[in-house]
């Protein structure tokens, strides 16, 4: 082929290519206009009685999955957006695009289906969720139990610094929305199942599953019935700490346990409401005793359940920063069982004793106080006896040396300041002060002071850092007349903790 023939063929090829491109672009522009007209027509003909939601097998409160490149075909009204947030769909509406971007994407990309965060089977809706939770802790003195902090070991027994990395508090769960129950005005039914990985473990990187929540509930705007394991009724607030144990055994009481709970919601006016809660609950938490304090002591359930109750008033006239003024009072009473298989070395007068029942009780106050749009305060106060089953009494319920319940008083207070929509900081303190006369050896005070800063990258990803000072005091009264001396630490444990966290919710 000579140069002239080659040039003619090249010109012919280029001409054909240009004509083809022009025809494609014209066809796309015509198709785009037609598609926009069809989308507008569909939106105009849709009615409440015959909507695209119904056509697609969706409820009218759910957003339509129909979504094309044109803005007209992607419209949602305000009501649909509210229901979109309410049901928890993780659907991201497409951002408006230029005509060039629309044409380019439509030419080779299959239109993605909207993401859904739940699925349905028959009359039940399932909503899986979870949190990837990783913490880092440096302690200037070793803490108990080590992976997180309940109290500080005495300087007589430990005292060295420690560094921990732990992700076992990560959790996964499933919310189940069931069919309504047509009795007494109607109830909505639901269930929850949630676990983390803080159960028994072989090594630090081989944890076991631990049950956190598992319950069924039926509720409406006036009442609620719950059966299963979840948070205690008493002292329901939690401080906003980076530290995983949220000040348990150091001023914050209340944990999770199996229960039969009833709640009643009453209106006291346009802006004031009263919540009444009551539960029959299981005694599940053992004493955190160690050494000679744990020898020959077996804890068992009593012959009647723990009774918990709470009443709280909320006033919507006092609202700021997303919080409402609320004040509650709560308490519990029950019996815990013990089998003492032998006497105690510090008290020769004691011998084996079976089926001992020791009373447990508490009286508590909790409050949330919004001060400004950025500033708020919350806290709790408690007093009671034999509180180890609520993680009170510095983790001590009954003194094995005396076989009497350990009385304790304490609480916590926290101030929150929201620097912006993404940044918030908290400063707080707490104390759990067992009565020194109720034990011969053990912890006599456990307290904390902390300050932290949280940053929310978005609604799913949060990171934070915290600096705290922890101090735990000990005593040993076995050198007093009538007792036999037992070696036990008396020097306090004290530590500075620097903790960081990353939590990714999905």
PDB file of N, CA, C and O in Angstrom, residues 354-403:
ATOM      1  N   UNK A 354     -23.241 -23.336 106.478  1.00  0.00           N
ATOM      2  CA  UNK A 354     -23.888 -23.596 105.197  1.00  0.00           C
ATOM      3  C   UNK A 354     -25.171 -22.772 105.073  1.00  0.00           C
ATOM      4  O   UNK A 354     -25.831 -22.460 106.065  1.00  0.00           O
ATOM      5  N   UNK A 355     -25.510 -22.425 103.834  1.00  0.00           N
ATOM      6  CA  UNK A 355     -26.772 -21.748 103.507  1.00  0.00           C
ATOM      7  C   UNK A 355     -26.972 -20.458 104.301  1.00  0.00           C
ATOM      8  O   UNK A 355     -28.047 -20.197 104.863  1.00  0.00           O
ATOM      9  N   UNK A 356     -25.956 -19.632 104.332  1.00  0.00           N
ATOM     10  CA  UNK A 356     -26.056 -18.332 104.990  1.00  0.00           C
ATOM     11  C   UNK A 356     -26.701 -17.341 104.018  1.00  0.00           C
ATOM     12  O   UNK A 356     -26.334 -17.269 102.843  1.00  0.00           O
ATOM     13  N   UNK A 357     -27.662 -16.580 104.490  1.00  0.00           N
ATOM     14  CA  UNK A 357     -28.328 -15.567 103.670  1.00  0.00           C
ATOM     15  C   UNK A 357     -28.043 -14.190 104.248  1.00  0.00           C
ATOM     16  O   UNK A 357     -28.285 -13.942 105.435  1.00  0.00           O
ATOM     17  N   UNK A 358     -27.526 -13.301 103.398  1.00  0.00           N
ATOM     18  CA  UNK A 358     -27.136 -11.966 103.836  1.00  0.00           C
ATOM     19  C   UNK A 358     -27.842 -10.943 102.960  1.00  0.00           C
ATOM     20  O   UNK A 358     -27.814 -11.026 101.724  1.00  0.00           O
ATOM     21  N   UNK A 359     -28.484  -9.965 103.590  1.00  0.00           N
ATOM     22  CA  UNK A 359     -29.308  -8.977 102.904  1.00  0.00           C
ATOM     23  C   UNK A 359     -28.440  -8.054 102.041  1.00  0.00           C
ATOM     24  O   UNK A 359     -27.343  -7.648 102.407  1.00  0.00           O
ATOM     25  N   UNK A 360     -28.966  -7.696 100.863  1.00  0.00           N
ATOM     26  CA  UNK A 360     -28.371  -6.682  99.992  1.00  0.00           C
ATOM     27  C   UNK A 360     -29.423  -5.623  99.701  1.00  0.00           C
ATOM     28  O   UNK A 360     -30.600  -5.948  99.461  1.00  0.00           O
ATOM     29  N   UNK A 361     -29.038  -4.341  99.765  1.00  0.00           N
ATOM     30  CA  UNK A 361     -29.975  -3.264  99.495  1.00  0.00           C
ATOM     31  C   UNK A 361     -29.226  -2.029  99.029  1.00  0.00           C
ATOM     32  O   UNK A 361     -28.012  -1.893  99.252  1.00  0.00           O
ATOM     33  N   UNK A 362     -29.947  -1.121  98.397  1.00  0.00           N
ATOM     34  CA  UNK A 362     -29.363   0.161  98.000  1.00  0.00           C
ATOM     35  C   UNK A 362     -30.461   1.205  97.872  1.00  0.00           C
ATOM     36  O   UNK A 362     -31.634   0.880  97.649  1.00  0.00           O
ATOM     37  N   UNK A 363     -30.087   2.465  98.032  1.00  0.00           N
ATOM     38  CA  UNK A 363     -30.948   3.622  97.776  1.00  0.00           C
ATOM     39  C   UNK A 363     -30.120   4.605  96.949  1.00  0.00           C
ATOM     40  O   UNK A 363     -28.993   4.960  97.347  1.00  0.00           O
ATOM     41  N   UNK A 364     -30.672   5.069  95.797  1.00  0.00           N
ATOM     42  CA  UNK A 364     -29.846   5.771  94.823  1.00  0.00           C
ATOM     43  C   UNK A 364     -30.589   6.963  94.219  1.00  0.00           C
ATOM     44  O   UNK A 364     -31.816   6.994  94.182  1.00  0.00           O
ATOM     45  N   UNK A 365     -29.807   7.904  93.722  1.00  0.00           N
ATOM     46  CA  UNK A 365     -30.345   9.070  93.020  1.00  0.00           C
ATOM     47  C   UNK A 365     -29.534   9.263  91.747  1.00  0.00           C
ATOM     48  O   UNK A 365     -28.302   9.101  91.749  1.00  0.00           O
ATOM     49  N   UNK A 366     -30.223   9.578  90.640  1.00  0.00           N
ATOM     50  CA  UNK A 366     -29.530   9.884  89.381  1.00  0.00           C
ATOM     51  C   UNK A 366     -30.136  11.145  88.785  1.00  0.00           C
ATOM     52  O   UNK A 366     -31.326  11.436  88.975  1.00  0.00           O
ATOM     53  N   UNK A 367     -29.324  11.912  88.054  1.00  0.00           N
ATOM     54  CA  UNK A 367     -29.804  13.176  87.496  1.00  0.00           C
ATOM     55  C   UNK A 367     -29.033  13.543  86.243  1.00  0.00           C
ATOM     56  O   UNK A 367     -27.825  13.284  86.136  1.00  0.00           O
ATOM     57  N   UNK A 368     -29.756  14.149  85.289  1.00  0.00           N
ATOM     58  CA  UNK A 368     -29.172  14.743  84.084  1.00  0.00           C
ATOM     59  C   UNK A 368     -29.591  16.201  84.051  1.00  0.00           C
ATOM     60  O   UNK A 368     -30.794  16.516  84.094  1.00  0.00           O
ATOM     61  N   UNK A 369     -28.618  17.111  83.988  1.00  0.00           N
ATOM     62  CA  UNK A 369     -28.897  18.542  84.079  1.00  0.00           C
ATOM     63  C   UNK A 369     -28.313  19.267  82.867  1.00  0.00           C
ATOM     64  O   UNK A 369     -27.110  19.542  82.818  1.00  0.00           O
ATOM     65  N   UNK A 370     -29.115  19.589  81.861  1.00  0.00           N
ATOM     66  CA  UNK A 370     -28.620  20.420  80.754  1.00  0.00           C
ATOM     67  C   UNK A 370     -28.514  21.871  81.205  1.00  0.00           C
ATOM     68  O   UNK A 370     -29.470  22.433  81.751  1.00  0.00           O
ATOM     69  N   UNK A 371     -27.365  22.477  80.993  1.00  0.00           N
ATOM     70  CA  UNK A 371     -27.135  23.842  81.459  1.00  0.00           C
ATOM     71  C   UNK A 371     -27.201  24.847  80.316  1.00  0.00           C
ATOM     72  O   UNK A 371     -27.847  25.886  80.430  1.00  0.00           O
ATOM     73  N   UNK A 372     -26.494  24.573  79.232  1.00  0.00           N
ATOM     74  CA  UNK A 372     -26.562  25.386  78.022  1.00  0.00           C
ATOM     75  C   UNK A 372     -26.574  24.437  76.833  1.00  0.00           C
ATOM     76  O   UNK A 372     -26.571  23.220  76.991  1.00  0.00           O
ATOM     77  N   UNK A 373     -26.554  24.996  75.627  1.00  0.00           N
ATOM     78  CA  UNK A 373     -26.511  24.156  74.437  1.00  0.00           C
ATOM     79  C   UNK A 373     -25.234  23.328  74.367  1.00  0.00           C
ATOM     80  O   UNK A 373     -25.206  22.263  73.763  1.00  0.00           O
ATOM     81  N   UNK A 374     -24.183  23.795  75.008  1.00  0.00           N
ATOM     82  CA  UNK A 374     -22.909  23.078  74.966  1.00  0.00           C
ATOM     83  C   UNK A 374     -22.560  22.382  76.276  1.00  0.00           C
ATOM     84  O   UNK A 374     -21.825  21.396  76.276  1.00  0.00           O
ATOM     85  N   UNK A 375     -23.087  22.884  77.383  1.00  0.00           N
ATOM     86  CA  UNK A 375     -22.658  22.429  78.702  1.00  0.00           C
ATOM     87  C   UNK A 375     -23.771  21.649  79.398  1.00  0.00           C
ATOM     88  O   UNK A 375     -24.926  22.074  79.421  1.00  0.00           O
ATOM     89  N   UNK A 376     -23.403  20.506  79.970  1.00  0.00           N
ATOM     90  CA  UNK A 376     -24.370  19.695  80.716  1.00  0.00           C
ATOM     91  C   UNK A 376     -23.640  18.946  81.824  1.00  0.00           C
ATOM     92  O   UNK A 376     -22.411  18.843  81.836  1.00  0.00           O
ATOM     93  N   UNK A 377     -24.432  18.421  82.763  1.00  0.00           N
ATOM     94  CA  UNK A 377     -23.876  17.707  83.911  1.00  0.00           C
ATOM     95  C   UNK A 377     -24.756  16.499  84.200  1.00  0.00           C
ATOM     96  O   UNK A 377     -25.986  16.563  84.034  1.00  0.00           O
ATOM     97  N   UNK A 378     -24.155  15.395  84.620  1.00  0.00           N
ATOM     98  CA  UNK A 378     -24.910  14.224  85.031  1.00  0.00           C
ATOM     99  C   UNK A 378     -24.147  13.502  86.134  1.00  0.00           C
ATOM    100  O   UNK A 378     -22.928  13.683  86.292  1.00  0.00           O
ATOM    101  N   UNK A 379     -24.869  12.689  86.893  1.00  0.00           N
ATOM    102  CA  UNK A 379     -24.213  11.962  87.967  1.00  0.00           C
ATOM    103  C   UNK A 379     -25.170  11.090  88.734  1.00  0.00           C
ATOM    104  O   UNK A 379     -26.390  11.105  88.514  1.00  0.00           O
ATOM    105  N   UNK A 380     -24.610  10.324  89.671  1.00  0.00           N
ATOM    106  CA  UNK A 380     -25.387   9.420  90.511  1.00  0.00           C
ATOM    107  C   UNK A 380     -24.802   9.392  91.922  1.00  0.00           C
ATOM    108  O   UNK A 380     -23.599   9.637  92.114  1.00  0.00           O
ATOM    109  N   UNK A 381     -25.654   9.088  92.876  1.00  0.00           N
ATOM    110  CA  UNK A 381     -25.255   8.875  94.265  1.00  0.00           C
ATOM    111  C   UNK A 381     -25.891   7.577  94.741  1.00  0.00           C
ATOM    112  O   UNK A 381     -27.021   7.253  94.366  1.00  0.00           O
ATOM    113  N   UNK A 382     -25.146   6.815  95.566  1.00  0.00           N
ATOM    114  CA  UNK A 382     -25.711   5.578  96.092  1.00  0.00           C
ATOM    115  C   UNK A 382     -25.288   5.372  97.540  1.00  0.00           C
ATOM    116  O   UNK A 382     -24.256   5.877  97.995  1.00  0.00           O
ATOM    117  N   UNK A 383     -26.082   4.607  98.251  1.00  0.00           N
ATOM    118  CA  UNK A 383     -25.712   4.087  99.548  1.00  0.00           C
ATOM    119  C   UNK A 383     -26.385   2.729  99.692  1.00  0.00           C
ATOM    120  O   UNK A 383     -27.453   2.477  99.128  1.00  0.00           O
ATOM    121  N   UNK A 384     -25.726   1.815 100.423  1.00  0.00           N
ATOM    122  CA  UNK A 384     -26.313   0.492 100.556  1.00  0.00           C
ATOM    123  C   UNK A 384     -25.382  -0.470 101.247  1.00  0.00           C
ATOM    124  O   UNK A 384     -24.381  -0.082 101.874  1.00  0.00           O
ATOM    125  N   UNK A 385     -25.710  -1.747 101.137  1.00  0.00           N
ATOM    126  CA  UNK A 385     -24.979  -2.790 101.838  1.00  0.00           C
ATOM    127  C   UNK A 385     -24.915  -4.042 100.968  1.00  0.00           C
ATOM    128  O   UNK A 385     -25.875  -4.338 100.241  1.00  0.00           O
ATOM    129  N   UNK A 386     -23.785  -4.745 101.016  1.00  0.00           N
ATOM    130  CA  UNK A 386     -23.580  -5.969 100.242  1.00  0.00           C
ATOM    131  C   UNK A 386     -23.817  -5.693  98.759  1.00  0.00           C
ATOM    132  O   UNK A 386     -24.681  -6.286  98.113  1.00  0.00           O
ATOM    133  N   UNK A 387     -23.014  -4.787  98.199  1.00  0.00           N
ATOM    134  CA  UNK A 387     -23.260  -4.264  96.855  1.00  0.00           C
ATOM    135  C   UNK A 387     -22.346  -4.846  95.784  1.00  0.00           C
ATOM    136  O   UNK A 387     -22.314  -4.331  94.668  1.00  0.00           O
ATOM    137  N   UNK A 388     -21.609  -5.886  96.090  1.00  0.00           N
ATOM    138  CA  UNK A 388     -20.732  -6.435  95.059  1.00  0.00           C
ATOM    139  C   UNK A 388     -21.517  -6.949  93.861  1.00  0.00           C
ATOM    140  O   UNK A 388     -21.023  -6.957  92.738  1.00  0.00           O
ATOM    141  N   UNK A 389     -22.767  -7.386  94.085  1.00  0.00           N
ATOM    142  CA  UNK A 389     -23.581  -7.853  92.969  1.00  0.00           C
ATOM    143  C   UNK A 389     -24.038  -6.723  92.063  1.00  0.00           C
ATOM    144  O   UNK A 389     -24.593  -6.956  90.990  1.00  0.00           O
ATOM    145  N   UNK A 390     -23.818  -5.469  92.481  1.00  0.00           N
ATOM    146  CA  UNK A 390     -24.059  -4.293  91.644  1.00  0.00           C
ATOM    147  C   UNK A 390     -22.756  -3.583  91.306  1.00  0.00           C
ATOM    148  O   UNK A 390     -22.775  -2.452  90.823  1.00  0.00           O
ATOM    149  N   UNK A 391     -21.636  -4.239  91.572  1.00  0.00           N
ATOM    150  CA  UNK A 391     -20.305  -3.679  91.352  1.00  0.00           C
ATOM    151  C   UNK A 391     -20.055  -2.458  92.231  1.00  0.00           C
ATOM    152  O   UNK A 391     -19.413  -1.494  91.821  1.00  0.00           O
ATOM    153  N   UNK A 392     -20.577  -2.506  93.466  1.00  0.00           N
ATOM    154  CA  UNK A 392     -20.322  -1.467  94.451  1.00  0.00           C
ATOM    155  C   UNK A 392     -19.497  -2.003  95.595  1.00  0.00           C
ATOM    156  O   UNK A 392     -19.039  -3.146  95.590  1.00  0.00           O
ATOM    157  N   UNK A 393     -19.294  -1.170  96.623  1.00  0.00           N
ATOM    158  CA  UNK A 393     -18.477  -1.572  97.758  1.00  0.00           C
ATOM    159  C   UNK A 393     -17.041  -1.848  97.389  1.00  0.00           C
ATOM    160  O   UNK A 393     -16.373  -2.673  98.021  1.00  0.00           O
ATOM    161  N   UNK A 394     -16.538  -1.138  96.337  1.00  0.00           N
ATOM    162  CA  UNK A 394     -15.192  -1.401  95.811  1.00  0.00           C
ATOM    163  C   UNK A 394     -15.034  -2.870  95.431  1.00  0.00           C
ATOM    164  O   UNK A 394     -13.960  -3.442  95.549  1.00  0.00           O
ATOM    165  N   UNK A 395     -16.142  -3.468  94.971  1.00  0.00           N
ATOM    166  CA  UNK A 395     -16.104  -4.860  94.555  1.00  0.00           C
ATOM    167  C   UNK A 395     -16.205  -5.848  95.698  1.00  0.00           C
ATOM    168  O   UNK A 395     -15.921  -7.036  95.510  1.00  0.00           O
ATOM    169  N   UNK A 396     -16.639  -5.407  96.883  1.00  0.00           N
ATOM    170  CA  UNK A 396     -16.727  -6.272  98.059  1.00  0.00           C
ATOM    171  C   UNK A 396     -18.147  -6.227  98.606  1.00  0.00           C
ATOM    172  O   UNK A 396     -18.709  -5.155  98.807  1.00  0.00           O
ATOM    173  N   UNK A 397     -18.715  -7.402  98.858  1.00  0.00           N
ATOM    174  CA  UNK A 397     -20.066  -7.461  99.377  1.00  0.00           C
ATOM    175  C   UNK A 397     -20.138  -7.913 100.816  1.00  0.00           C
ATOM    176  O   UNK A 397     -20.843  -7.326 101.631  1.00  0.00           O
ATOM    177  N   UNK A 398     -19.421  -8.977 101.147  1.00  0.00           N
ATOM    178  CA  UNK A 398     -19.433  -9.564 102.485  1.00  0.00           C
ATOM    179  C   UNK A 398     -17.992  -9.836 102.905  1.00  0.00           C
ATOM    180  O   UNK A 398     -17.194 -10.348 102.122  1.00  0.00           O
ATOM    181  N   UNK A 399     -17.654  -9.491 104.150  1.00  0.00           N
ATOM    182  CA  UNK A 399     -16.330  -9.773 104.677  1.00  0.00           C
ATOM    183  C   UNK A 399     -16.280 -11.219 105.178  1.00  0.00           C
ATOM    184  O   UNK A 399     -17.006 -11.563 106.132  1.00  0.00           O
ATOM    185  N   UNK A 400     -15.472 -12.101 104.582  1.00  0.00           N
ATOM    186  CA  UNK A 400     -15.384 -13.482 105.052  1.00  0.00           C
ATOM    187  C   UNK A 400     -14.815 -13.593 106.461  1.00  0.00           C
ATOM    188  O   UNK A 400     -15.059 -14.592 107.143  1.00  0.00           O
ATOM    189  N   UNK A 401     -14.055 -12.569 106.894  1.00  0.00           N
ATOM    190  CA  UNK A 401     -13.465 -12.612 108.233  1.00  0.00           C
ATOM    191  C   UNK A 401     -14.520 -12.406 109.321  1.00  0.00           C
ATOM    192  O   UNK A 401     -14.377 -12.916 110.441  1.00  0.00           O
ATOM    193  N   UNK A 402     -15.571 -11.609 108.999  1.00  0.00           N
ATOM    194  CA  UNK A 402     -16.613 -11.297 109.973  1.00  0.00           C
ATOM    195  C   UNK A 402     -17.982 -11.861 109.584  1.00  0.00           C
ATOM    196  O   UNK A 402     -18.875 -11.948 110.424  1.00  0.00           O
ATOM    197  N   UNK A 403     -18.154 -12.200 108.312  1.00  0.00           N
ATOM    198  CA  UNK A 403     -19.417 -12.704 107.771  1.00  0.00           C
ATOM    199  C   UNK A 403     -20.554 -11.713 107.987  1.00  0.00           C
ATOM    200  O   UNK A 403     -21.661 -12.058 108.406  1.00  0.00           O
TER     201      UNK A 403
END
